[in-house]
Short mmCIF file of C-alpha atoms in Angstrom, two decimals:
data_model
loop_
_atom_site.label_atom_id
_atom_site.label_comp_id
_atom_site.label_asym_id
_atom_site.label_seq_id
_atom_site.Cartn_x
_atom_site.Cartn_y
_atom_site.Cartn_z
CA CYS N 2 -22.49 -30.42 23.65
CA LYS N 3 -23.22 -33.47 21.53
CA SER N 4 -26.50 -35.21 22.02
CA PRO N 5 -26.45 -38.83 23.25
CA GLY N 6 -27.19 -41.08 20.33
CA ALA N 7 -26.35 -38.24 17.96
CA GLU N 8 -24.35 -39.21 14.72
CA ARG N 9 -20.98 -38.07 14.30
CA GLY N 10 -21.10 -34.91 12.55
CA HIS N 11 -24.06 -33.53 14.12
CA LEU N 12 -23.72 -31.41 17.56
CA GLY N 13 -26.96 -32.19 18.59
CA ARG N 14 -28.61 -30.91 15.46
CA GLY N 15 -32.52 -31.62 15.61
CA GLN N 16 -32.13 -33.48 18.81
CA ARG N 17 -32.32 -32.89 22.32
CA GLY N 18 -29.99 -34.13 25.33
CA GLY N 19 -29.80 -33.01 28.99
CA GLY N 20 -31.88 -30.07 27.97
CA TRP N 21 -29.12 -28.19 25.98
CA ARG N 22 -27.90 -28.61 22.44
CA MET N 23 -25.60 -26.58 19.89
CA ALA N 24 -26.08 -25.74 16.53
CA THR N 25 -23.59 -26.40 14.20
CA SER N 26 -24.26 -23.09 12.07
CA ASP N 27 -21.27 -20.65 13.00
CA ALA N 28 -20.29 -23.08 15.80
CA TYR N 29 -16.85 -22.89 17.04
CA VAL N 30 -15.41 -20.22 15.00
CA ARG N 31 -11.71 -20.08 15.49
CA GLY N 32 -10.44 -17.77 18.28
CA THR N 33 -13.52 -16.29 20.27
CA ALA N 34 -16.99 -18.13 20.32
CA VAL N 35 -19.61 -20.11 18.58
CA ALA N 36 -22.27 -17.98 16.94
CA SER N 37 -25.26 -19.66 17.42
CA VAL N 38 -26.50 -21.39 20.58
CA THR N 39 -29.88 -22.81 21.16
CA VAL N 40 -31.02 -23.47 24.65
CA GLY N 41 -33.96 -25.34 25.57
CA GLY N 42 -35.22 -28.30 27.55
CA ASP N 43 -37.46 -31.43 26.41
CA GLY N 44 -40.69 -30.17 25.40
CA ALA N 45 -40.03 -26.53 26.20
CA PRO N 46 -39.68 -23.83 23.23
CA GLU N 47 -35.53 -23.12 22.47
CA PRO N 48 -35.28 -19.54 22.04
CA GLN N 49 -32.05 -18.77 19.58
CA HIS N 50 -29.41 -16.50 20.87
CA ASN N 51 -26.95 -15.36 18.18
CA LEU N 52 -23.76 -14.66 19.46
CA PRO N 53 -21.42 -12.26 16.86
CA ALA N 54 -18.43 -14.53 15.65
CA ILE N 55 -16.50 -11.26 16.13
CA SER N 56 -17.72 -8.97 19.03
CA ARG N 57 -17.50 -5.04 18.23
CA GLY N 58 -18.28 -4.14 21.90
CA PRO N 59 -18.10 -4.79 25.65
CA SER N 60 -21.59 -6.04 25.75
CA ASP N 61 -20.92 -8.50 23.05
CA LEU N 62 -17.55 -9.84 24.89
CA GLY N 63 -19.42 -10.01 27.95
CA ALA N 64 -22.28 -12.15 26.51
CA VAL N 65 -19.40 -14.35 24.97
CA SER N 66 -17.55 -14.60 28.42
CA GLY N 67 -20.67 -15.15 30.37
CA ALA N 68 -21.58 -18.06 28.21
CA ALA N 69 -18.29 -19.41 28.16
CA LYS N 70 -18.33 -19.41 31.87
CA ASN N 71 -21.47 -21.35 32.03
CA GLY N 72 -20.04 -24.19 29.84
CA LEU N 73 -21.99 -23.28 26.71
CA ILE N 74 -19.28 -21.97 24.56
CA PRO N 75 -15.80 -23.63 24.36
CA LEU N 76 -13.52 -20.90 23.63
CA ASN N 77 -10.32 -21.55 21.63
CA VAL N 78 -11.34 -24.61 19.97
CA GLU N 79 -13.22 -25.27 16.81
CA ALA N 80 -15.24 -27.99 15.04
CA SER N 81 -13.75 -29.94 12.42
CA ASP N 82 -15.75 -30.68 9.22
CA ALA N 83 -17.22 -33.66 10.91
CA GLY N 84 -18.54 -31.62 13.75
CA VAL N 85 -16.11 -32.70 16.57
CA ALA N 86 -14.60 -30.05 18.75
CA ARG N 87 -10.93 -30.27 18.37
CA HIS N 88 -7.78 -27.93 18.97
CA ASP N 89 -7.03 -25.26 16.73
CA LYS N 90 -4.49 -26.81 14.18
CA SER N 91 -5.54 -24.90 11.00
CA SER N 92 -2.95 -24.42 8.47
CA SER N 93 -4.78 -21.17 7.05
CA SER N 94 -2.33 -18.88 8.91
CA PRO N 95 1.50 -19.58 10.34
CA ARG N 96 1.25 -20.92 13.91
CA ALA N 97 3.96 -18.77 14.95
CA ALA N 98 1.52 -15.89 14.58
CA ALA N 99 -0.27 -16.83 17.87
CA SER N 100 -0.26 -14.59 20.80
CA GLY N 101 2.96 -14.94 23.05
CA THR N 102 5.43 -15.89 20.56
CA PRO N 103 8.84 -14.44 20.13
CA LEU N 104 7.58 -12.25 16.98
CA ARG N 105 5.50 -9.77 19.61
CA ARG N 106 8.45 -7.88 20.52
CA ALA N 107 8.17 -4.54 18.35
CA PRO N 108 7.43 -1.30 20.04
CA THR N 109 4.36 0.76 18.68
CA TRP N 110 6.87 3.60 17.19
CA ALA N 111 8.58 0.88 15.41
CA ILE N 112 5.30 -0.55 13.73
CA THR N 113 4.20 3.01 12.83
CA ALA N 114 7.66 3.97 11.19
CA ASN N 115 7.12 0.87 9.29
CA SER N 116 3.63 1.48 8.20
CA LEU N 117 4.40 5.12 7.40
CA ALA N 118 7.72 4.73 5.53
CA PHE N 119 6.25 2.03 3.08
CA MET N 120 3.12 3.68 2.57
CA CYS N 121 3.50 7.32 2.25
CA VAL N 122 4.41 8.00 -1.25
CA PRO N 123 3.24 11.55 -1.76
CA ARG N 124 5.17 12.75 -4.84
CA ALA N 125 3.59 9.99 -6.92
CA ILE N 126 -0.20 11.57 -6.52
CA PRO N 127 0.55 14.52 -9.15
CA ALA N 128 1.13 11.44 -11.80
CA CYS N 129 -2.30 10.06 -10.40
CA PHE N 130 -4.22 13.40 -11.02
CA ALA N 131 -2.80 13.46 -14.39
CA GLN N 132 -4.40 10.32 -15.29
CA THR N 133 -7.84 10.94 -13.67
CA GLY N 134 -8.16 14.97 -13.67
CA TRP N 135 -9.08 17.06 -11.03
CA THR N 136 -12.67 15.61 -10.14
CA VAL N 137 -12.10 11.99 -10.67
CA GLY N 138 -8.80 12.31 -8.76
CA MET N 139 -10.10 14.13 -5.87
CA LEU N 140 -12.84 11.76 -5.35
CA ALA N 141 -10.78 8.94 -5.49
CA LEU N 142 -8.27 10.47 -3.11
CA VAL N 143 -11.15 11.01 -0.58
CA TYR N 144 -12.46 7.78 -0.81
CA SER N 145 -9.29 5.84 -0.66
CA SER N 146 -8.36 7.81 2.31
CA VAL N 147 -11.53 7.22 4.29
CA VAL N 148 -11.87 3.58 3.40
CA THR N 149 -8.62 2.26 4.26
CA TYR N 150 -8.44 4.16 7.58
CA ASP N 151 -11.73 2.56 8.46
CA THR N 152 -10.76 -0.99 7.07
CA GLY N 153 -7.48 -0.77 8.90
CA LEU N 154 -9.05 -0.05 12.06
CA VAL N 155 -11.36 -3.04 11.69
CA LEU N 156 -8.37 -5.19 10.42
CA GLY N 157 -6.86 -4.12 13.89
CA GLU N 158 -9.70 -5.22 16.03
CA VAL N 159 -10.01 -8.25 14.51
CA CYS N 160 -6.43 -9.22 15.07
CA ARG N 161 -7.00 -8.01 18.63
CA LEU N 162 -9.78 -10.37 18.97
CA ARG N 163 -8.51 -13.25 17.11
CA PRO N 164 -4.56 -13.16 18.13
CA LYS N 165 -3.94 -16.56 16.24
CA ILE N 166 -4.64 -14.52 12.92
CA GLY N 167 -1.45 -13.42 11.83
CA SER N 168 -1.75 -12.59 8.18
CA TYR N 169 -3.79 -11.39 5.26
CA PRO N 170 -4.46 -15.15 4.35
CA GLY N 171 -5.22 -16.24 7.71
CA LEU N 172 -7.71 -13.49 7.96
CA CYS N 173 -9.31 -14.39 4.53
CA GLY N 174 -9.66 -17.87 5.42
CA GLU N 175 -11.36 -17.32 8.68
CA ALA N 176 -13.95 -14.72 7.35
CA LEU N 177 -14.98 -17.55 4.49
CA ALA N 178 -15.12 -20.25 7.28
CA ALA N 179 -17.21 -17.99 9.17
CA CYS N 180 -19.81 -17.71 6.24
CA ALA N 181 -19.60 -21.11 5.20
CA ALA N 182 -20.41 -22.15 8.93
CA ARG N 183 -23.54 -20.08 8.91
CA ARG N 184 -24.77 -21.91 5.86
CA GLY N 185 -24.07 -25.20 7.12
CA TRP N 186 -21.10 -25.65 4.68
CA SER N 187 -17.71 -27.28 5.56
CA PRO N 188 -15.80 -24.40 7.42
CA GLN N 189 -12.46 -25.98 7.27
CA ALA N 190 -12.67 -26.64 3.31
CA TRP N 191 -13.54 -22.74 2.74
CA ARG N 192 -10.85 -21.65 5.15
CA ASP N 193 -8.15 -23.47 3.24
CA ALA N 194 -9.46 -22.18 -0.20
CA GLY N 195 -9.75 -18.65 1.01
CA ALA N 196 -6.46 -18.54 2.66
CA GLY N 197 -4.54 -20.42 -0.17
CA CYS N 198 -6.31 -17.70 -2.83
CA CYS N 199 -5.26 -14.68 -0.79
CA LEU N 200 -1.92 -16.33 -0.41
CA VAL N 201 -1.33 -16.41 -4.08
CA LEU N 202 -2.93 -12.85 -4.48
CA GLN N 203 -0.46 -11.38 -1.76
CA PHE N 204 2.65 -13.08 -2.99
CA ALA N 205 1.89 -11.93 -6.66
CA THR N 206 1.28 -8.55 -5.62
CA TYR N 207 4.44 -7.97 -3.45
CA TYR N 208 6.54 -9.63 -5.81
CA LEU N 209 5.26 -7.43 -8.71
CA THR N 210 5.82 -4.46 -6.27
CA THR N 211 9.34 -5.73 -5.60
CA VAL N 212 9.96 -5.75 -9.33
CA ALA N 213 8.66 -2.24 -9.92
CA GLU N 214 10.73 -0.82 -7.09
CA LEU N 215 13.66 -2.57 -8.60
CA ILE N 216 12.90 -0.83 -12.00
CA TYR N 217 12.58 2.47 -10.08
CA PHE N 218 15.85 1.58 -8.34
CA GLU N 219 17.69 1.13 -11.90
CA GLN N 220 16.26 4.16 -13.10
CA PHE N 221 17.66 6.21 -10.37
CA PHE N 222 21.10 4.76 -10.89
CA GLY N 223 20.77 5.79 -14.68
CA GLN N 224 19.87 9.11 -13.69
CA LEU N 225 22.58 9.67 -11.55
CA PHE N 226 25.39 7.99 -13.91
CA ASP N 227 24.07 9.13 -17.05
CA GLN N 228 27.23 8.92 -18.66
CA SER N 229 27.82 5.21 -17.65
CA ARG N 230 27.76 2.51 -20.33
CA LEU N 231 25.80 0.27 -18.02
CA CYS N 232 22.46 -1.01 -19.30
CA GLN N 233 19.54 -1.41 -17.60
CA TRP N 234 19.82 -5.30 -16.91
CA GLN N 235 23.34 -4.30 -15.43
CA TRP N 236 21.93 -1.63 -13.07
CA LEU N 237 19.03 -4.17 -12.13
CA LEU N 238 22.11 -6.50 -10.99
CA VAL N 239 23.69 -3.49 -9.03
CA ALA N 240 20.51 -2.59 -7.46
CA ALA N 241 20.10 -6.32 -6.29
CA ALA N 242 23.68 -6.41 -4.98
CA VAL N 243 23.17 -3.21 -3.01
CA SER N 244 19.72 -4.19 -1.64
CA LEU N 245 20.94 -7.69 -0.57
CA PRO N 246 22.85 -6.92 2.72
CA VAL N 247 19.44 -4.99 4.02
CA LEU N 248 17.49 -8.18 3.11
CA GLN N 249 18.87 -9.82 5.82
CA LEU N 250 17.08 -8.14 8.36
CA PRO N 251 14.36 -10.83 9.58
CA THR N 252 11.20 -9.02 10.99
CA TYR N 253 9.40 -5.84 11.19
CA HIS N 254 10.75 -5.18 14.82
CA GLU N 255 14.41 -5.35 13.36
CA THR N 256 13.54 -2.86 10.35
CA ARG N 257 12.65 -0.30 12.85
CA TRP N 258 16.07 1.81 12.33
CA ALA N 259 15.76 0.94 8.55
CA ALA N 260 12.43 2.26 8.11
CA ALA N 261 13.82 5.75 10.36
CA LEU N 262 16.75 5.92 8.45
CA LEU N 263 15.98 4.74 5.04
CA GLY N 264 12.22 5.40 4.86
CA LEU N 265 11.18 8.62 6.72
CA LEU N 266 14.45 10.36 6.68
CA PRO N 267 14.42 10.37 2.77
CA LEU N 268 10.79 11.13 2.66
CA ALA N 269 10.95 14.26 4.43
CA ILE N 270 14.05 15.40 2.52
CA ASN N 271 12.27 14.54 -1.04
CA VAL N 272 9.00 16.31 -0.06
CA ALA N 273 11.38 19.44 0.88
CA VAL N 274 12.73 19.14 -2.37
CA MET N 275 9.81 19.06 -4.48
CA PHE N 276 8.27 22.01 -2.93
CA TYR N 277 11.83 23.82 -3.55
CA GLU N 278 11.88 23.00 -7.06
CA VAL N 279 8.05 24.09 -7.56
CA LEU N 280 8.73 27.49 -5.92
CA LEU N 281 12.18 27.79 -7.85
CA VAL N 282 10.90 27.37 -11.28
CA ARG N 283 6.97 27.93 -10.78
CA PRO N 284 5.81 26.25 -13.84
CA TRP N 285 2.47 27.86 -13.93
CA ARG N 286 4.30 30.92 -15.29
CA CYS N 287 6.19 29.13 -18.23
CA GLN N 288 5.04 29.43 -21.77
CA PRO N 289 3.54 27.34 -22.67
CA GLY N 290 2.13 26.33 -19.26
CA PRO N 291 0.55 23.24 -17.58
CA ARG N 292 -2.43 21.77 -19.16
CA TYR N 293 -5.30 19.90 -17.47
CA ASP N 294 -7.48 17.86 -20.03
CA GLY N 295 -10.54 16.32 -18.83
CA LEU N 296 -12.02 12.86 -19.89
CA LEU N 297 -12.01 12.30 -23.47
CA GLY N 298 -10.16 15.57 -24.33
CA VAL N 299 -12.46 18.01 -22.51
CA ALA N 300 -10.48 20.71 -20.79
CA ASP N 301 -10.69 19.99 -17.12
CA GLY N 302 -10.04 23.06 -14.37
CA GLY N 303 -9.98 25.91 -17.28
CA GLY N 304 -7.87 24.38 -19.87
CA ALA N 305 -4.14 25.96 -20.36
CA LEU N 306 -2.74 28.45 -17.74
CA SER N 307 -0.98 30.13 -20.75
CA GLY N 308 -1.50 33.34 -22.43
CA GLY N 309 -3.60 33.72 -25.62
CA GLY N 310 -0.76 34.15 -27.80
CA GLU N 311 0.86 30.59 -27.02
CA GLU N 312 -2.54 28.72 -27.18
CA ALA N 313 -1.62 26.91 -30.59
CA LEU N 314 1.94 25.95 -28.97
CA SER N 315 0.17 24.30 -25.68
CA ASN N 316 -2.05 22.52 -27.66
CA ALA N 317 0.35 21.07 -29.98
CA THR N 318 2.73 20.03 -26.99
CA SER N 319 0.25 18.91 -24.45
CA PRO N 320 -1.53 15.39 -24.03
CA GLN N 321 -4.54 15.30 -26.40
CA GLY N 322 -7.19 14.09 -23.47
CA ARG N 323 -7.71 10.81 -21.70
CA ASP N 324 -9.83 8.11 -21.88
CA LEU N 325 -11.39 5.55 -19.67
CA ASN N 326 -8.17 3.39 -19.78
CA ASP N 327 -6.23 6.41 -18.40
CA VAL N 328 -8.68 6.74 -15.69
CA PHE N 329 -8.28 3.04 -14.73
CA LEU N 330 -4.67 3.57 -14.71
CA GLY N 331 -4.93 6.46 -12.50
CA LEU N 332 -7.46 4.69 -10.28
CA SER N 333 -4.91 1.81 -9.75
CA ALA N 334 -2.32 4.25 -9.03
CA PHE N 335 -4.06 5.81 -6.33
CA ALA N 336 -4.85 2.18 -4.90
CA TYR N 337 -1.20 1.66 -5.01
CA ALA N 338 -0.33 4.80 -2.81
CA PHE N 339 -2.06 3.00 -0.01
CA GLY N 340 -0.19 -0.09 -0.42
CA GLY N 341 0.76 -0.43 3.15
CA HIS N 342 -2.58 -1.45 4.09
CA GLY N 343 -1.71 -5.03 2.61
CA PHE N 344 0.37 -6.19 5.57
CA TYR N 345 -1.29 -4.64 8.34
CA PRO N 346 -2.30 -7.99 9.86
CA GLU N 347 1.53 -9.17 9.41
CA GLU N 348 2.51 -6.19 11.40
CA ILE N 349 0.06 -6.41 13.98
CA ARG N 350 1.48 -9.82 14.40
CA GLU N 351 4.67 -8.34 15.95
CA MET N 352 3.29 -5.64 18.07
CA SER N 353 3.95 -6.23 21.62
CA THR N 354 0.91 -4.09 22.56
CA PRO N 355 -2.00 -4.90 19.80
CA SER N 356 -4.50 -2.79 21.38
CA ALA N 357 -2.12 0.23 20.59
CA TRP N 358 -2.87 -0.41 16.67
CA PRO N 359 -5.29 2.70 16.48
CA SER N 360 -2.37 4.67 17.35
CA VAL N 361 -0.36 3.44 14.51
CA MET N 362 -3.32 4.19 12.29
CA ASN N 363 -3.79 7.75 13.62
CA TRP N 364 -0.07 8.67 13.21
CA THR N 365 0.31 7.04 9.73
CA TYR N 366 -2.91 8.63 8.47
CA GLY N 367 -2.26 11.79 10.24
CA VAL N 368 1.05 12.33 8.51
CA ALA N 369 0.50 10.69 5.06
CA ILE N 370 -3.04 12.08 3.96
CA PRO N 371 -2.07 15.87 4.66
CA LEU N 372 1.15 15.11 2.59
CA TYR N 373 -0.96 13.36 0.03
CA TRP N 374 -3.14 16.34 -0.43
CA ALA N 375 -0.46 18.98 -0.20
CA CYS N 376 1.94 17.22 -2.96
CA GLY N 377 -0.89 16.20 -4.99
CA ILE N 378 -2.51 19.59 -5.31
CA VAL N 379 0.71 21.52 -5.61
CA GLY N 380 2.30 19.25 -8.03
CA TYR N 381 -0.55 18.68 -10.40
CA TYR N 382 -1.20 22.36 -10.27
CA ALA N 383 2.35 22.97 -11.49
CA TYR N 384 3.05 20.31 -13.92
CA GLY N 385 -0.68 19.47 -14.99
CA ASP N 386 -0.81 16.45 -17.22
CA PHE N 387 2.80 16.53 -17.82
CA SER N 388 3.47 15.10 -14.43
CA TRP N 389 5.77 11.98 -14.33
CA SER N 390 5.48 9.25 -11.79
CA ASN N 391 8.92 10.19 -11.23
CA ILE N 392 8.55 13.46 -10.64
CA ASN N 393 12.18 14.40 -10.43
CA LEU N 394 12.10 13.92 -14.48
CA ASN N 395 9.81 17.32 -14.12
CA PHE N 396 12.60 19.01 -12.03
CA PRO N 397 15.59 21.28 -13.45
CA ARG N 398 18.99 19.13 -13.43
CA ASN N 399 20.47 21.16 -10.56
CA ALA N 400 22.02 20.31 -6.92
CA ALA N 401 18.82 19.86 -5.10
CA ASN N 402 17.48 17.28 -7.79
CA THR N 403 20.59 15.38 -8.02
CA ALA N 404 20.65 14.88 -4.42
CA SER N 405 16.97 13.92 -4.12
CA ILE N 406 17.51 11.26 -6.58
CA GLY N 407 20.32 9.75 -4.58
CA VAL N 408 18.06 9.93 -1.67
CA GLN N 409 15.78 7.94 -3.56
CA VAL N 410 18.44 5.46 -4.13
CA VAL N 411 18.97 4.76 -0.75
CA GLN N 412 14.73 4.68 -0.03
CA GLU N 413 14.45 1.94 -2.76
CA VAL N 414 16.62 -0.01 -0.50
CA TYR N 415 13.68 0.07 2.24
CA PHE N 416 11.01 -0.46 -0.32
CA ILE N 417 12.52 -3.76 -1.76
CA LEU N 418 13.10 -5.02 2.06
CA VAL N 419 9.66 -4.75 3.00
CA GLY N 420 8.30 -6.25 -0.22
CA ASN N 421 10.43 -9.26 0.25
CA LEU N 422 9.82 -9.63 4.24
CA VAL N 423 6.05 -10.17 3.67
CA MET N 424 6.69 -13.22 1.40
CA MET N 425 9.96 -14.27 3.43
CA LEU N 426 8.18 -14.07 7.09
CA ASP N 427 5.43 -16.43 5.72
CA ILE N 428 7.88 -18.98 4.06
CA GLU N 429 9.86 -19.18 7.18
CA MET N 430 6.81 -19.69 9.44
CA ARG N 431 5.12 -22.36 7.35
CA LEU N 432 8.41 -24.15 7.48
CA GLY N 433 8.79 -23.80 11.07
CA ILE N 434 11.84 -21.72 11.29
CA ASP N 435 12.13 -19.18 13.89
CA PRO N 436 12.93 -15.70 12.22
CA THR N 437 14.10 -14.24 15.55
CA VAL N 438 16.56 -16.64 16.41
CA CYS N 439 19.57 -15.22 14.33
CA CYS N 440 19.05 -11.63 16.08
CA SER N 441 18.49 -12.88 19.60
CA ALA N 442 20.92 -12.54 22.10
CA PRO N 443 22.20 -16.15 23.60
CA PRO N 444 20.70 -17.07 26.87
CA ASP N 445 23.18 -16.41 29.87
CA PRO N 446 24.64 -19.90 31.00
CA PRO N 447 23.19 -21.11 34.21
CA PRO N 448 25.54 -20.15 37.20
CA ARG N 449 27.73 -22.64 38.08
CA HIS N 450 27.73 -23.51 41.79
CA GLU N 451 31.14 -24.83 42.93
CA SER N 452 30.88 -27.21 45.76
CA ARG N 453 33.96 -27.94 47.58
CA PRO N 454 34.57 -31.96 48.45
CA THR N 455 34.19 -32.59 51.96
CA PRO N 456 36.32 -34.95 53.57
CA PRO N 457 34.70 -38.37 54.56
CA THR N 458 33.62 -38.47 58.33
CA GLN N 459 35.26 -41.74 59.95
CA PRO N 460 33.63 -42.91 63.28
CA PRO N 461 36.00 -42.42 66.14
CA THR N 462 38.31 -45.07 66.65
CA PRO N 463 38.51 -46.70 70.49
CA HIS N 464 41.82 -45.12 70.79
CA SER N 465 40.76 -41.89 69.82
CA PRO N 466 40.90 -39.08 72.68
CA ALA N 467 37.40 -38.21 71.80
CA THR N 468 36.10 -41.44 73.32
CA HIS N 469 37.95 -41.12 76.51
CA THR N 470 35.87 -38.24 77.89
CA PRO N 471 33.33 -39.11 80.23
CA THR N 472 30.68 -37.22 78.14
CA ALA N 473 31.52 -38.87 74.82
CA ARG N 474 31.28 -42.31 76.44
CA LEU N 475 28.05 -41.53 78.26
CA ARG N 476 26.37 -40.52 74.98
CA SER N 477 28.05 -43.60 73.18
CA ILE N 478 26.27 -46.10 75.69
CA ALA N 479 22.96 -44.14 75.58
CA SER N 480 23.06 -44.49 71.73
CA GLU N 481 23.37 -48.14 71.97
CA ASP N 482 20.74 -48.54 74.23
CA GLU N 483 18.28 -46.59 72.11
CA PRO N 484 16.71 -47.83 68.89
CA SER N 485 17.97 -46.22 65.69
CA ALA N 486 14.96 -46.41 63.59
CA GLY N 487 13.79 -43.24 62.53
CA ARG N 488 16.53 -41.27 63.99
CA SER N 489 18.66 -38.90 61.90
CA ALA N 490 21.56 -38.31 64.22
CA PRO N 491 23.03 -40.78 67.44
CA TRP N 492 22.19 -38.36 69.72
CA PRO N 493 19.19 -35.86 69.90
CA GLU N 494 21.26 -32.49 70.24
CA ALA N 495 23.62 -33.56 67.13
CA ALA N 496 20.76 -33.33 64.95
CA ALA N 497 18.96 -30.12 66.48
CA GLY N 498 22.23 -28.35 66.61
CA GLY N 499 21.77 -27.74 70.21
CA ARG N 500 21.90 -29.51 73.70
CA ALA N 501 18.79 -31.61 74.09
CA HIS N 502 17.87 -33.28 77.51
CA THR N 503 16.05 -36.55 77.33
CA GLY N 504 15.57 -39.29 79.87
CA ALA N 505 18.56 -41.55 78.65
CA GLU N 506 20.98 -39.63 81.33
CA GLU N 507 18.41 -40.07 84.22
CA GLU N 508 17.67 -43.84 83.54
CA ILE N 509 21.29 -44.77 83.57
CA SER N 510 22.22 -45.19 87.01
CA SER N 511 26.00 -44.62 88.52
CA ARG N 512 25.96 -48.22 88.95
CA GLU N 513 25.78 -49.23 85.37
CA ILE N 514 27.91 -46.46 84.34
CA SER N 515 30.68 -47.71 86.71
CA SER N 516 30.40 -51.20 85.76
CA ARG N 517 30.15 -50.80 81.85
CA ALA N 518 33.05 -48.38 82.19
CA ALA N 519 35.22 -50.63 83.59
CA ARG N 520 34.04 -53.59 81.33
#
C-alpha cells in the first residue's frame, strides 16, 4: 500500500496514508507473504506484526491467509528494487519450475527410486572409515545422517510453500533475497547474486561427479577386460558411447525405470556380493589381518587383529597411520555418500504430489542408512585400512566378483545420466525448451464432423401442386397480410414445429377468400 505523496521506492516508509502502511523490510518476499506489516492510524500507535517469510505451521499460514484476505498482503507478487509491486518475473530459477507445468508428472515412487538409486553407495563407506578411523568415522556418519535427513525435510517444506522455486540456485537466491529485505538492502541484487553463485557451484559439482563416474566406468571396463590393449582414454570413449543413448532421457519422470533397473537392482546385487565375499574369505582370520590405525599412527580399535608371531609382517605391510589430510579426505567422502541431497529441489519440482516428499525421505533414508552402517562396519572390520574405494579390488577374483563388476558397469550408466540431468534440465528450461515435448504423446485430433450439404430450398412455383390446396393457399394469403418483421417463419406453426392457432383464419371471411381465389 503506497502512501499518497510517497516517493518511488518507499512503500509508505515513515509516512501514513489512509491509516495503513507497509514497511519495505521483508516485504513482498516471493511466493507467500510479506514478513513485516505495520498497522495504525493517524496519531495512533502502530503495532508491528512480524509474519514469517516461510510459514512453518498452520497458525502461521492462517495469519498470512487472514492478512491476505484483508488486503494487507498481496500474495504471489514481489517488490522490485524500487519498491513497486510487480508480478514475479525473477530469473533466479527457471520459470518452468512453477506449479502446474508439464514437469509435475512424476509419481512418488518414481522420485523415491531416483533419490535412493543415486544417493545410496553403501560399499563406499568402508573406504571412508579407512581414512577417518572408527571414532571419527562413526561420528561423521551419525552427523551426516541426521543433518541431511532434517535438511531434506526442510527443503521439501520450503519447496511446498514456494512452488515456483524449482532448483537449488533458485532456493539460494530466495534465501538471500529474504535476508537482504530484512536489512533494507536490494532483494533482487542479492537474489541474482545468490542464484548465480549457487548455479556455478552446482554445475561444477555435478560436472566433476560425472567425471568421477566416467573414471569408475573405465576402471570397471579395465577390470573386466584386463587383457585388452585399450588404454584408459580409449575406455573413456567407450564409456561415453555406451552412456549416450541413456542420456536422452529428459526428466526424472522418464528416468524412473532406469533408476529401478540400472540403479536399484544393481545395488541389491552388489550388496549381496559384498557380504558373500566377506563371509567367504573372512579376512580377519588372515595372516596378517586387517589393521585399524588411528590418527597420526596411534592404533585405533586394538591395532592389528593378527597373531603375535605375525606382528612384524603386519606392521611392515599396513598403512603407517593417518594424518589430518586423510581425515579431511574421509569427511569429504562421507559428504559425497549423501550426494543425492544436491538435487532435492529439482526432484520435488517434478512431483505430481509435492506434499508426499516426507514419504520419499523416509523411504530413502530408511533403506540407505541401515545399509551404510551394515556395509561400513562389516567392510571396515574385514579389510581395515586396506579398504579400497572400489571395494571389488579387495575381493578375490572369482565369478561373483566378476559378476559384481559387470553389474557396476550397468549402474555407472545411471550415475552418469543423473549427473548430466541436473545440468541439462536447467539449461533447457532457461532456454525456454520444454523437456517433456519429445516424450509426450501427440494430442488427439479434434473429431471431424462431416456435414452433408442440404439442397437449397426453393419457394413453390405458382404451378406447384402444393399451392393448389386450400390450406396452402390460405396460409399464403395470411402471410401476405401479416407483417414479416421479427418473424422467423411465414407461418407460426412452421417455426414451432406444430399447429398454432392464431386469429388470422378467423379474420378472413369466406367472401374475401372466394374473391381472392377467383382473382
